[in-house]
Coordinates of C-alpha atoms in Angstrom, one line a residue:
Chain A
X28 CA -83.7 66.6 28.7
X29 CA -84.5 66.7 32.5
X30 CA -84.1 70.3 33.7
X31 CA -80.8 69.9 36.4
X32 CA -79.6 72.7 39.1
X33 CA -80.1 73.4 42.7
X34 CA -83.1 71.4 44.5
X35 CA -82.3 72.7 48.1
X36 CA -80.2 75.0 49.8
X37 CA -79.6 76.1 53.5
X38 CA -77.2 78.7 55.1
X39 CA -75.5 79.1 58.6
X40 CA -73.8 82.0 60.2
X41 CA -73.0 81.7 64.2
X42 CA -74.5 84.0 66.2
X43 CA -71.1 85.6 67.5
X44 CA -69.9 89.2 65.9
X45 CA -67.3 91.2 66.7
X46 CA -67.1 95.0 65.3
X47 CA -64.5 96.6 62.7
X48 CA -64.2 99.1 65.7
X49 CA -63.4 97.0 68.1
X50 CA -60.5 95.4 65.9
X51 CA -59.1 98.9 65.1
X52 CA -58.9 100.0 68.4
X53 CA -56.6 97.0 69.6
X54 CA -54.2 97.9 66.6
X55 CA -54.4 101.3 67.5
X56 CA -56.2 102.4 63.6
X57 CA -58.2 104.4 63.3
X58 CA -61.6 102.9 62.1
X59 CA -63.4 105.5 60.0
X60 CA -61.0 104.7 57.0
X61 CA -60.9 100.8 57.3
X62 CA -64.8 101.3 57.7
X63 CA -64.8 103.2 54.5
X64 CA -62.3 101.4 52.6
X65 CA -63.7 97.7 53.3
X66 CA -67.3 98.5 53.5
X67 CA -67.7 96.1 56.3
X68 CA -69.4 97.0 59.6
X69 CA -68.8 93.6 61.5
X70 CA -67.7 90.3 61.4
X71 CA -69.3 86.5 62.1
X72 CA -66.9 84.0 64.6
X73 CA -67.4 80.7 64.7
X74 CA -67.8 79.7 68.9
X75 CA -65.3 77.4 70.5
X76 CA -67.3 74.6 69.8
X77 CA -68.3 75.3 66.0
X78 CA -65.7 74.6 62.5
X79 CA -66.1 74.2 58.9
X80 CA -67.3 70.3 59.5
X81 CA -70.5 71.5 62.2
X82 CA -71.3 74.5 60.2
X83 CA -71.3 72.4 57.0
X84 CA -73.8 70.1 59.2
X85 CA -76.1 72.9 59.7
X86 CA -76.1 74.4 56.5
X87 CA -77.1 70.7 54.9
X88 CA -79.7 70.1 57.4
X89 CA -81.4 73.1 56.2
X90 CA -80.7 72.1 52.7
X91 CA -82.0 68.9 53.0
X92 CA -84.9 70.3 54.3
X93 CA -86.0 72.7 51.6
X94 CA -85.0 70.0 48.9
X95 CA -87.6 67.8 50.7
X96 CA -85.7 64.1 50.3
X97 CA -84.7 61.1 51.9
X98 CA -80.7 62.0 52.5
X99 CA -80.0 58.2 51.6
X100 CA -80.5 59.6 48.0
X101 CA -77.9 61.5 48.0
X102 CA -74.4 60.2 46.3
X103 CA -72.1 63.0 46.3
X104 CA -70.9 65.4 49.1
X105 CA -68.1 68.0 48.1
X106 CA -66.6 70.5 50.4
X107 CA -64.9 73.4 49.5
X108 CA -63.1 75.0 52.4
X109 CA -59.8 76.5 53.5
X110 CA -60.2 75.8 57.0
X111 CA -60.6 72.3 57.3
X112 CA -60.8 71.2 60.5
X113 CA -57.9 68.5 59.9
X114 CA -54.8 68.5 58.1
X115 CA -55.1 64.4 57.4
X116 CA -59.0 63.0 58.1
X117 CA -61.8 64.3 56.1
X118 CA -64.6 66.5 56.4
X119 CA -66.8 65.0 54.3
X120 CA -67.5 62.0 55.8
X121 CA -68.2 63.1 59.0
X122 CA -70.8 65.5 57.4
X123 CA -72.0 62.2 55.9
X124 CA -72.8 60.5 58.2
X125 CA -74.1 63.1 60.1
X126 CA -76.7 64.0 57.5
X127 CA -77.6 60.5 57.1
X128 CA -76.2 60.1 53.7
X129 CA -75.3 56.3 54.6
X130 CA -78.2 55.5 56.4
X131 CA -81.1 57.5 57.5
X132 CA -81.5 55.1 60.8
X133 CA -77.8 55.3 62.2
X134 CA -77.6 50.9 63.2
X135 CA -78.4 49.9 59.8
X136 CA -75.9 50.9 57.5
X137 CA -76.7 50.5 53.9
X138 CA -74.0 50.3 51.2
X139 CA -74.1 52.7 48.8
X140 CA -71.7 54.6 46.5
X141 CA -71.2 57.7 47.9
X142 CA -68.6 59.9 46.4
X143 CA -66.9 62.5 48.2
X144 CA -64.0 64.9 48.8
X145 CA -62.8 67.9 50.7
X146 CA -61.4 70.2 48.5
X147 CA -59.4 73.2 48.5
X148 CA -59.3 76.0 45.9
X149 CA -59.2 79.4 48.4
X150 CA -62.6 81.0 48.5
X151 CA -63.8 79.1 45.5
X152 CA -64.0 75.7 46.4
X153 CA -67.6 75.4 47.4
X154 CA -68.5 76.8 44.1
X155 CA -66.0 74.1 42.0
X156 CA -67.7 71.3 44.5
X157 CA -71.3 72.4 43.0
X158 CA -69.8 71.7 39.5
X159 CA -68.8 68.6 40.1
X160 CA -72.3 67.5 41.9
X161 CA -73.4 68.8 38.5
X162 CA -71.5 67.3 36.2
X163 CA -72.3 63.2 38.2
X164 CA -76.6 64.9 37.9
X165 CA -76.6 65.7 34.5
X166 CA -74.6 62.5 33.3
X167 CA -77.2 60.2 35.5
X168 CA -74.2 58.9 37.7
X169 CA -76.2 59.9 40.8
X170 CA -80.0 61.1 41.4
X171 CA -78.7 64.1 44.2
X172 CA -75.2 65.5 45.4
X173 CA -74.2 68.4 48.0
X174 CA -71.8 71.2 47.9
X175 CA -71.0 72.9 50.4
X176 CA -68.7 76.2 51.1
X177 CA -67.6 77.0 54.6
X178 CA -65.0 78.4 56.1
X179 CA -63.5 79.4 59.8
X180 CA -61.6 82.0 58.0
X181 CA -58.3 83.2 59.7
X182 CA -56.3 86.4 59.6
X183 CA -53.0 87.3 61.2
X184 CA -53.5 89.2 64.5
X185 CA -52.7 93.4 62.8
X186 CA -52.9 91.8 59.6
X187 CA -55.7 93.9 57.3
X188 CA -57.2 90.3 56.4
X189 CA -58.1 90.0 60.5
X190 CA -61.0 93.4 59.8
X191 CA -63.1 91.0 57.5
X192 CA -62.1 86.9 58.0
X193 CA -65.4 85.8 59.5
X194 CA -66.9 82.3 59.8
X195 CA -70.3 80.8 57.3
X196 CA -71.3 78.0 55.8
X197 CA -73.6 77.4 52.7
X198 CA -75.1 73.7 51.4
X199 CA -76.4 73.2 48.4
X200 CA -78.5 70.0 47.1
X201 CA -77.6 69.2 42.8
X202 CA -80.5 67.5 41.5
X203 CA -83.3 67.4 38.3
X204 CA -86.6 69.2 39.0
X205 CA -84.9 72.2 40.3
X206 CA -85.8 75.6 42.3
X207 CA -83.1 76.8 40.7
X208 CA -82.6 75.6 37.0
X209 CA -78.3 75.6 36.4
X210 CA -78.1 77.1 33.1
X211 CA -74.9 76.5 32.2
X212 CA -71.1 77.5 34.1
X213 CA -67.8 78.6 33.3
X214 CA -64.3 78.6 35.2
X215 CA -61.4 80.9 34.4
X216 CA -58.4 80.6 36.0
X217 CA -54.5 81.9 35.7
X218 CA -51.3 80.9 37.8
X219 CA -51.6 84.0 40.1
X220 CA -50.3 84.2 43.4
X221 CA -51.6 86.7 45.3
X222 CA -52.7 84.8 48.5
X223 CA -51.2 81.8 50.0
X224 CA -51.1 79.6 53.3
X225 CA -48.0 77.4 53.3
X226 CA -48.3 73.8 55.2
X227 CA -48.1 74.0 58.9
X228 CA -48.9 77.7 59.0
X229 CA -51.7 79.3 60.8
X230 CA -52.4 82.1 58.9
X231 CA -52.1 83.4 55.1
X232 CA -49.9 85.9 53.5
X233 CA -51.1 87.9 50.5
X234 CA -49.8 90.3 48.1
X235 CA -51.9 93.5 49.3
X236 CA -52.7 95.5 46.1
X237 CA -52.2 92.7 44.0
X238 CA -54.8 91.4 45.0
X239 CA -56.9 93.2 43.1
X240 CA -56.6 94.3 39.3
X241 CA -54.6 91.7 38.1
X242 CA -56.2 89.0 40.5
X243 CA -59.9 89.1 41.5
X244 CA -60.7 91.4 38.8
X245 CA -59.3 89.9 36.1
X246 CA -60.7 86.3 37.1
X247 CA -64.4 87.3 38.0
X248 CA -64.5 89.7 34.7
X249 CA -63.2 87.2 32.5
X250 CA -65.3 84.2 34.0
X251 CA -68.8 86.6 34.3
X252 CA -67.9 87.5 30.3
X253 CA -67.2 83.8 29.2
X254 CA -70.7 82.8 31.0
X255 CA -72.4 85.4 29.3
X256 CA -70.3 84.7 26.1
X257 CA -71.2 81.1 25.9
X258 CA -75.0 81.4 27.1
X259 CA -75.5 83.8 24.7
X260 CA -76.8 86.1 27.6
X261 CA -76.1 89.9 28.3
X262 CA -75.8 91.8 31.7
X263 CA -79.8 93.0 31.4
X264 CA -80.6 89.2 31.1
X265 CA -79.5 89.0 34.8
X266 CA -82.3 90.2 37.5
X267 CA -79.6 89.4 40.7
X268 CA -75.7 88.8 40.5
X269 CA -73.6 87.7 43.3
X270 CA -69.8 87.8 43.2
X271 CA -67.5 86.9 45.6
X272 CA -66.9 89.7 48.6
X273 CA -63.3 89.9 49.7
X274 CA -65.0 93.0 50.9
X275 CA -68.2 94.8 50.0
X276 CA -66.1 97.4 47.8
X277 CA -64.7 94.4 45.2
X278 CA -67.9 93.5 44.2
X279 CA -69.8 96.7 43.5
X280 CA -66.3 97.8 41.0
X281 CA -66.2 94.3 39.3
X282 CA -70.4 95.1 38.6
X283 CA -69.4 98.6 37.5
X284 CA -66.9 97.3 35.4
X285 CA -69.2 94.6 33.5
X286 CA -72.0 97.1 33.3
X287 CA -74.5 95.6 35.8
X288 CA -76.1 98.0 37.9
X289 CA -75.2 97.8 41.7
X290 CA -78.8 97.5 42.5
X291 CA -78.3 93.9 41.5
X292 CA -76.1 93.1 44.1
X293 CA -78.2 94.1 47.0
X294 CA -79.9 90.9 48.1
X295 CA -76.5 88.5 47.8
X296 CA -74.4 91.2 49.5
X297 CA -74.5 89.9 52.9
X298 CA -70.7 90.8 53.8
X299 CA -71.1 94.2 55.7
X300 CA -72.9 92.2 58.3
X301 CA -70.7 88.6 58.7
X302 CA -67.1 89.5 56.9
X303 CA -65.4 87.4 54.6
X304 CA -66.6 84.1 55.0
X305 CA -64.0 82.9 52.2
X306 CA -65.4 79.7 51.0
X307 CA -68.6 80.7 51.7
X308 CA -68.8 83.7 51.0
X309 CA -70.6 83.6 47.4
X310 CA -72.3 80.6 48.1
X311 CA -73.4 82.2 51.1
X312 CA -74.8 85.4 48.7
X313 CA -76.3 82.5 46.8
X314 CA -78.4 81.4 49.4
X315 CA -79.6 84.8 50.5
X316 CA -80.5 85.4 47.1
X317 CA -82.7 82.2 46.9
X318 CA -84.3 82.9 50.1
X319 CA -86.6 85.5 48.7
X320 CA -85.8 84.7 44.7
X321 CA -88.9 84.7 42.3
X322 CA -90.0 82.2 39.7
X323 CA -88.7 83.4 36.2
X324 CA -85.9 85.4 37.1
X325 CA -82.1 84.8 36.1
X326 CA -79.3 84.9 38.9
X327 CA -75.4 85.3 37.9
X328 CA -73.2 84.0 40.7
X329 CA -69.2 84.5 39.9
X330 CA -67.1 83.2 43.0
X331 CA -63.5 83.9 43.3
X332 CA -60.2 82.0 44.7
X333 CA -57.2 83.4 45.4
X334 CA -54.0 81.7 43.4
X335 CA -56.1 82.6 41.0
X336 CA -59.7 81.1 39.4
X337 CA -63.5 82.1 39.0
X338 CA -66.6 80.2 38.8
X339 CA -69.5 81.6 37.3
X340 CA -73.1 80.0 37.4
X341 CA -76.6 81.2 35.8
X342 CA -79.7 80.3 37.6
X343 CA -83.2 80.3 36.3
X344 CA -85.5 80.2 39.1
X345 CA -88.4 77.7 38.6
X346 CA -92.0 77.8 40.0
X347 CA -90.6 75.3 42.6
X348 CA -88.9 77.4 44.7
X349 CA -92.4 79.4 46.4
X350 CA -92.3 76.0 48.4
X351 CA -88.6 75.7 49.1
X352 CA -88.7 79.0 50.2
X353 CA -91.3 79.0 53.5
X354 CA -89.1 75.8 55.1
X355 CA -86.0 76.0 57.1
X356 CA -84.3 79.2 58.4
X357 CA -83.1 82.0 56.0
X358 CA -79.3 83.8 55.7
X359 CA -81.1 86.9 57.5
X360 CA -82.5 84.7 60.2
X361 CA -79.3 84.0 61.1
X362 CA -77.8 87.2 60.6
X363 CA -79.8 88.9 62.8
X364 CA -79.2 86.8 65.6
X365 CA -75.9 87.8 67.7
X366 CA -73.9 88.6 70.3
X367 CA -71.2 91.0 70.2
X368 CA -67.8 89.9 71.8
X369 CA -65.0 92.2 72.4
X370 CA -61.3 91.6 71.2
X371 CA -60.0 89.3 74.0
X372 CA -63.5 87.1 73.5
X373 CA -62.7 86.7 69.8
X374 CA -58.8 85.6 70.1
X375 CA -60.2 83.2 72.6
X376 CA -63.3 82.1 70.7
X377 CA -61.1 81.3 67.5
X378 CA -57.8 79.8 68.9
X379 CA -55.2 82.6 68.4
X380 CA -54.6 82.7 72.2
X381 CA -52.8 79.5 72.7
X382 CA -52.2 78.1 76.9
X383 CA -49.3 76.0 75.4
Chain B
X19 CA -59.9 59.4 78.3
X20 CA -61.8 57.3 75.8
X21 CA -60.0 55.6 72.5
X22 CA -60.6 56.5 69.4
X23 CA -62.9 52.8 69.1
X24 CA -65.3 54.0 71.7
X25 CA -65.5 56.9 70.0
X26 CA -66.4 55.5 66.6
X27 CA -68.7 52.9 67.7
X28 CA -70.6 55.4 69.4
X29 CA -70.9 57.8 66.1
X30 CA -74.5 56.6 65.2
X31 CA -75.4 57.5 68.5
X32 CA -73.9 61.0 68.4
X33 CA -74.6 62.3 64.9
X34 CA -78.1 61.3 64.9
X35 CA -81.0 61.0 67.5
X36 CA -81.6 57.4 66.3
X37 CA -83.5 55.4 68.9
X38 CA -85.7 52.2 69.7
X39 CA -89.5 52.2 69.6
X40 CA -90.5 48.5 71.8
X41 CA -92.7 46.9 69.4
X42 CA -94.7 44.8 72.6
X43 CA -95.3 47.9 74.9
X44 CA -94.4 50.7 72.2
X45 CA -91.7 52.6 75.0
X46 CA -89.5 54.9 73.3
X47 CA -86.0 53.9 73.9
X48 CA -82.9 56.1 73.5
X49 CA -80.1 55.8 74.0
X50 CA -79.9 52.5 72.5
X51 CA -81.0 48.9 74.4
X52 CA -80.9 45.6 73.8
X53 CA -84.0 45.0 76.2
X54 CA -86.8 47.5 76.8
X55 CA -86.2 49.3 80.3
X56 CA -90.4 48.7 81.1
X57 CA -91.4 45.2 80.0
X58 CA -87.9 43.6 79.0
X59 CA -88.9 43.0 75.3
X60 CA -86.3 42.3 73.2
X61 CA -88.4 42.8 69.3
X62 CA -87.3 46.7 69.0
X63 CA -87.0 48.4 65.9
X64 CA -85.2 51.8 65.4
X65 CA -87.1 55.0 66.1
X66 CA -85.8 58.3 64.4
X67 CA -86.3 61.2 67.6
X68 CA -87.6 64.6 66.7
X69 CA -84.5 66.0 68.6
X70 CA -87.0 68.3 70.6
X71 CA -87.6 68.2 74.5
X72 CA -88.0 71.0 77.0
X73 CA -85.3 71.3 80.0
X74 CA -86.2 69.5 83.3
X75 CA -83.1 71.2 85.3
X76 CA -79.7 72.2 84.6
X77 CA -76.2 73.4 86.2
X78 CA -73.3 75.1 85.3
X79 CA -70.5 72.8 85.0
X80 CA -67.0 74.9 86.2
X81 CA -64.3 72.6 86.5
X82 CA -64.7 70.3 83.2
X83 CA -62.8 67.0 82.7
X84 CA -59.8 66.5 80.1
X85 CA -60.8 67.5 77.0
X86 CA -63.7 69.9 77.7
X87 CA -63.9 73.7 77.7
X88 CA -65.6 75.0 80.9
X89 CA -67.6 76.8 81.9
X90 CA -71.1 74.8 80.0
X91 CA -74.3 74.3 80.8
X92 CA -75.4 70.6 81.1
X93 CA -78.8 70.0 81.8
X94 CA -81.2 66.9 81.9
X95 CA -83.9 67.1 78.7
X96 CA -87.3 65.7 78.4
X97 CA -87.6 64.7 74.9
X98 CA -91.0 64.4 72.9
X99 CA -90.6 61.2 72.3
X100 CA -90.5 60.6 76.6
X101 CA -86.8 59.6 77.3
X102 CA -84.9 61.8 79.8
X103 CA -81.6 62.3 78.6
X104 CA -78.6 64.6 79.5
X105 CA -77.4 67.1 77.3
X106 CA -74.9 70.0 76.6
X107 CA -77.1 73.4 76.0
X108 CA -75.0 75.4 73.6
X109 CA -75.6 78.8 71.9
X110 CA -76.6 80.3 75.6
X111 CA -74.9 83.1 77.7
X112 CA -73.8 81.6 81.1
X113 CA -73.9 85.1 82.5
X114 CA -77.8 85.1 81.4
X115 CA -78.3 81.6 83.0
X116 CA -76.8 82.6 86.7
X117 CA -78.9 85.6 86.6
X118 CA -82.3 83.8 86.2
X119 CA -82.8 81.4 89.5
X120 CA -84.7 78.7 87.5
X121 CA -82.1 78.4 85.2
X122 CA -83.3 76.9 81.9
X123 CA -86.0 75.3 83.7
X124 CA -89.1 74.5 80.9
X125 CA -87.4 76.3 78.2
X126 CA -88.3 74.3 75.0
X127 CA -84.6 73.1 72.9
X128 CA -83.6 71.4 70.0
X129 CA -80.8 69.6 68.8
X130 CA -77.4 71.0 67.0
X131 CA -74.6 70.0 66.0
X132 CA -71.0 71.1 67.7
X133 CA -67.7 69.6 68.4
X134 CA -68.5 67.8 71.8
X135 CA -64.4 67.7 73.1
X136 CA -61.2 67.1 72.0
X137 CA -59.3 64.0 73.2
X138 CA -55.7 64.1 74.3
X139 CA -54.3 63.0 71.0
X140 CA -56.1 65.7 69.3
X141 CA -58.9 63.9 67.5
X142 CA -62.0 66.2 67.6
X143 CA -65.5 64.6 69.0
X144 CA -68.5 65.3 67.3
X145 CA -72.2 65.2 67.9
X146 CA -75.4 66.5 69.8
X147 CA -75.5 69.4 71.5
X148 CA -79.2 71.4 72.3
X149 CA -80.3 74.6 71.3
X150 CA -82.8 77.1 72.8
X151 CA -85.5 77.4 70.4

């Protein structure tokens, strides 16, 4: 059987950054032990003029790039996010028809089956939207689909979630002849409630703590072991793991709780420089992963969503990638372009200061 | 303020630099003609722009119309491909721009993608905006 997995990927983080300092000291905290505690330095914001649909745009462009195909041949476009621009009016097709998934010349549209949805699982919808491009490549429904995970996240002004809720995107093209050879995945999830946005609200309310032991660490242990489990793989068969970063501290305990060294984690751990991009965030580690991955070695990637659920992935990286990986912009690229804005910038930038 | 029909039948336009080559005199064409602007042929065929072009001159716009956030910088771009067009530059500081008395004169841009306004019922416009490069 055809090898199937990721063909092309692309990142985007807006250039806009605002420090954990800066938040503090308009709470009137004191930053050394939020610093400490969240081991995040600074956060990404999406400008006045960028959401989860133009970042999404961006991300593909560079995906579509790297996969090096004609976007008419792509059938499927999933996006996970929990900051869709619109309550009622999708993100997808706008992205669509942006990327030229319809028609590469824009006056001639072409018919074509495209399937698509936006879809909402917390932070782990971008990864469930790269199962489902899977599952239509592997049955020969469709020769390429997107995922994509992005995210505008929000905090409450005060709230601890406002330190790390930053803005990313992260695109990824499901095909056969891979740079990334999808080994096989696994989803765990429980009814767990320990983060939640009720309709009409602007921001999300969470259960502190709980978020943690019986929440992200339960789901992103017990996905990671029932990966491993049904692969038949162990944690020394993995050269780089990404898991999803609520913070920069979650990670590194649920890899010291499986076993897997911390080194691991180094390339995919992006957070301390662009926050909690939600969504994005693993997918995001994904792609910074593959930017400098090498042929032969084995990637875990276990995302996370709040309510509660876990996605994990192994990646084999094929020859293919050496190619990939010298076209389009890289995650650090964009990371190391910004601008720091101070407090009153950032309510402005992201719509907490409202004139009405 | 435009309706929401002018605003979809322009989407090609917006999402995509998708143009007309003149298959008699070969002109690139863009936005999109019926006739081409130099010899008035009508046999066009689309033309997919690079979405590159250097800045020919540029202004600050300070009091923006119903739906737009000023200040922006709106300048008039040279593409590759030869048309003059007028743009939104995004991803600039406007402080940076006043300070420099050319402006963004000859700087080299390329095409992103950004919510261009939002009309009075709330629907969000997409579509080109220009990067430095």
């Amino acid at each position: 059987m055809d090898k199937t997995g990721i063909v092309g990927w692309g990142s985007y983080v807006p250039r806009f950054r605002i420090k954990i300092e800066e938040i503090a000291r308009i709470w009137g905290r004191d930053a050394l032990p939020i610093l400490e505690g969240l081991g995040v330095d600074e956060k990404a914001i999406a400008g006045s003029d960028e959401d989860t649909i133009t970042m999404s745009v961006e991300a593909g462009r560079t995906a579509i790039l790297r996969a090096g195909i004609n976007p008419v041949k792509i059938s499927a476009l999933f996006i996970g996010s929990e900051s869709h621009p619109y309550a009622v009016n999708p993100s997808s097709t706008v992205v669509s028809e942006a990327l030229g998934f319809s028609s590469a010349f824009g006056n001639t549209f072409k018919e074509k089956t495209i399937f698509m949805g936006d879809l909402e699982f917390a932070c782990k919808a971008g990864s469930a939207g790269m199962q489902i491009c899977h599952a239509f490549v592997k049955s020969n429904e469709i020769e390429y689909g997107m995922a994509i995970g992005a995210d505008t996240a929000q905090g409450k002004p005060g709230d601890a979630l406002e330190y790390t809720a930053g803005s990313g995107a992260a695109a990824f093209i499901l095909g056969k002849d891979p740079v990334a050879e999808l080994e096989g995945t696994y989803s765990f999830g429980t009814d767990t409630s320990d983060f939640w946005r009720n309709e009409g609200k602007k921001y999300p309310n969470h259960g502190a703590r709980f978020t943690g032991e019986p929440a992200y660490f339960k789901h992103v242990t017990n996905a990671t072991k029932g990966l491993m489990e049904k692969l038949s793989l162990g944690i020394d068969d993995f050269d780089k793991v990404v898991f999803h970063t609520p913070n920069a501290k979650f990670p590194l305990r649920a890899a010291k709780i499986l076993g897997f060294d911390a080194s691991k984690l180094k390339e995919g751990l992006v957070v301390p420089k662009i926050g909690n991009t939600y969504s994005g965030a693993s997918l995001i580690g994904l792609a910074s992963v593959l930017d400098s991955a090498k042929p032969g070695e084995r990637i875990l990637v276990t995302s996370y969503g709040s309510g509660s659920g876990s996605d994990s992935f192994s990646f084999m990286i094929t020859n293919k990638i050496l190619q990939a990986q010298k076209l389009g912009k890289k995650t650090i690229d964009y990371i190391n372009n910004k601008k720091y804005v101070d407090y009153g910038t950032y309510v402005k930038l992201r719509g907490k200061l409202l004139r009405e | 303020m435009l309706s929401v029909p002018v605003f979809w039948r322009m989407n090609k336009e917006k999402y995509k630099m998708i143009g007309k080559k003149c298959l008699d005199c070969g002109l690139v064409i863009f936005p999109n003609r019926k006739n081409c602007p130099s010899c008035d042929s009508q046999k066009l065929e689309e033309f997919g722009l690079s979405g590159k072009g250097k800045i020919y001159s540029d202004t600050i716009i300070r009091v923006a119309p119903d739906g737009f956030e000023a200040p922006y910088i709106t300048a008039l771009i040279k593409l590759e491909e030869g048309p003059m067009i007028v743009g939104e530059i995004t991803g600039v500081d406007i402080e940076d721009v006043e300070k420099n008395p050319q402006g963004l004169v000859d700087k080299e841009v390329s095409i992103t993608f950004r919510k261009i306004m939002l009309n009075e019922n709330g629907l969000r416009v997409y579509g080109l905006k220009f990067l430095l490069e």
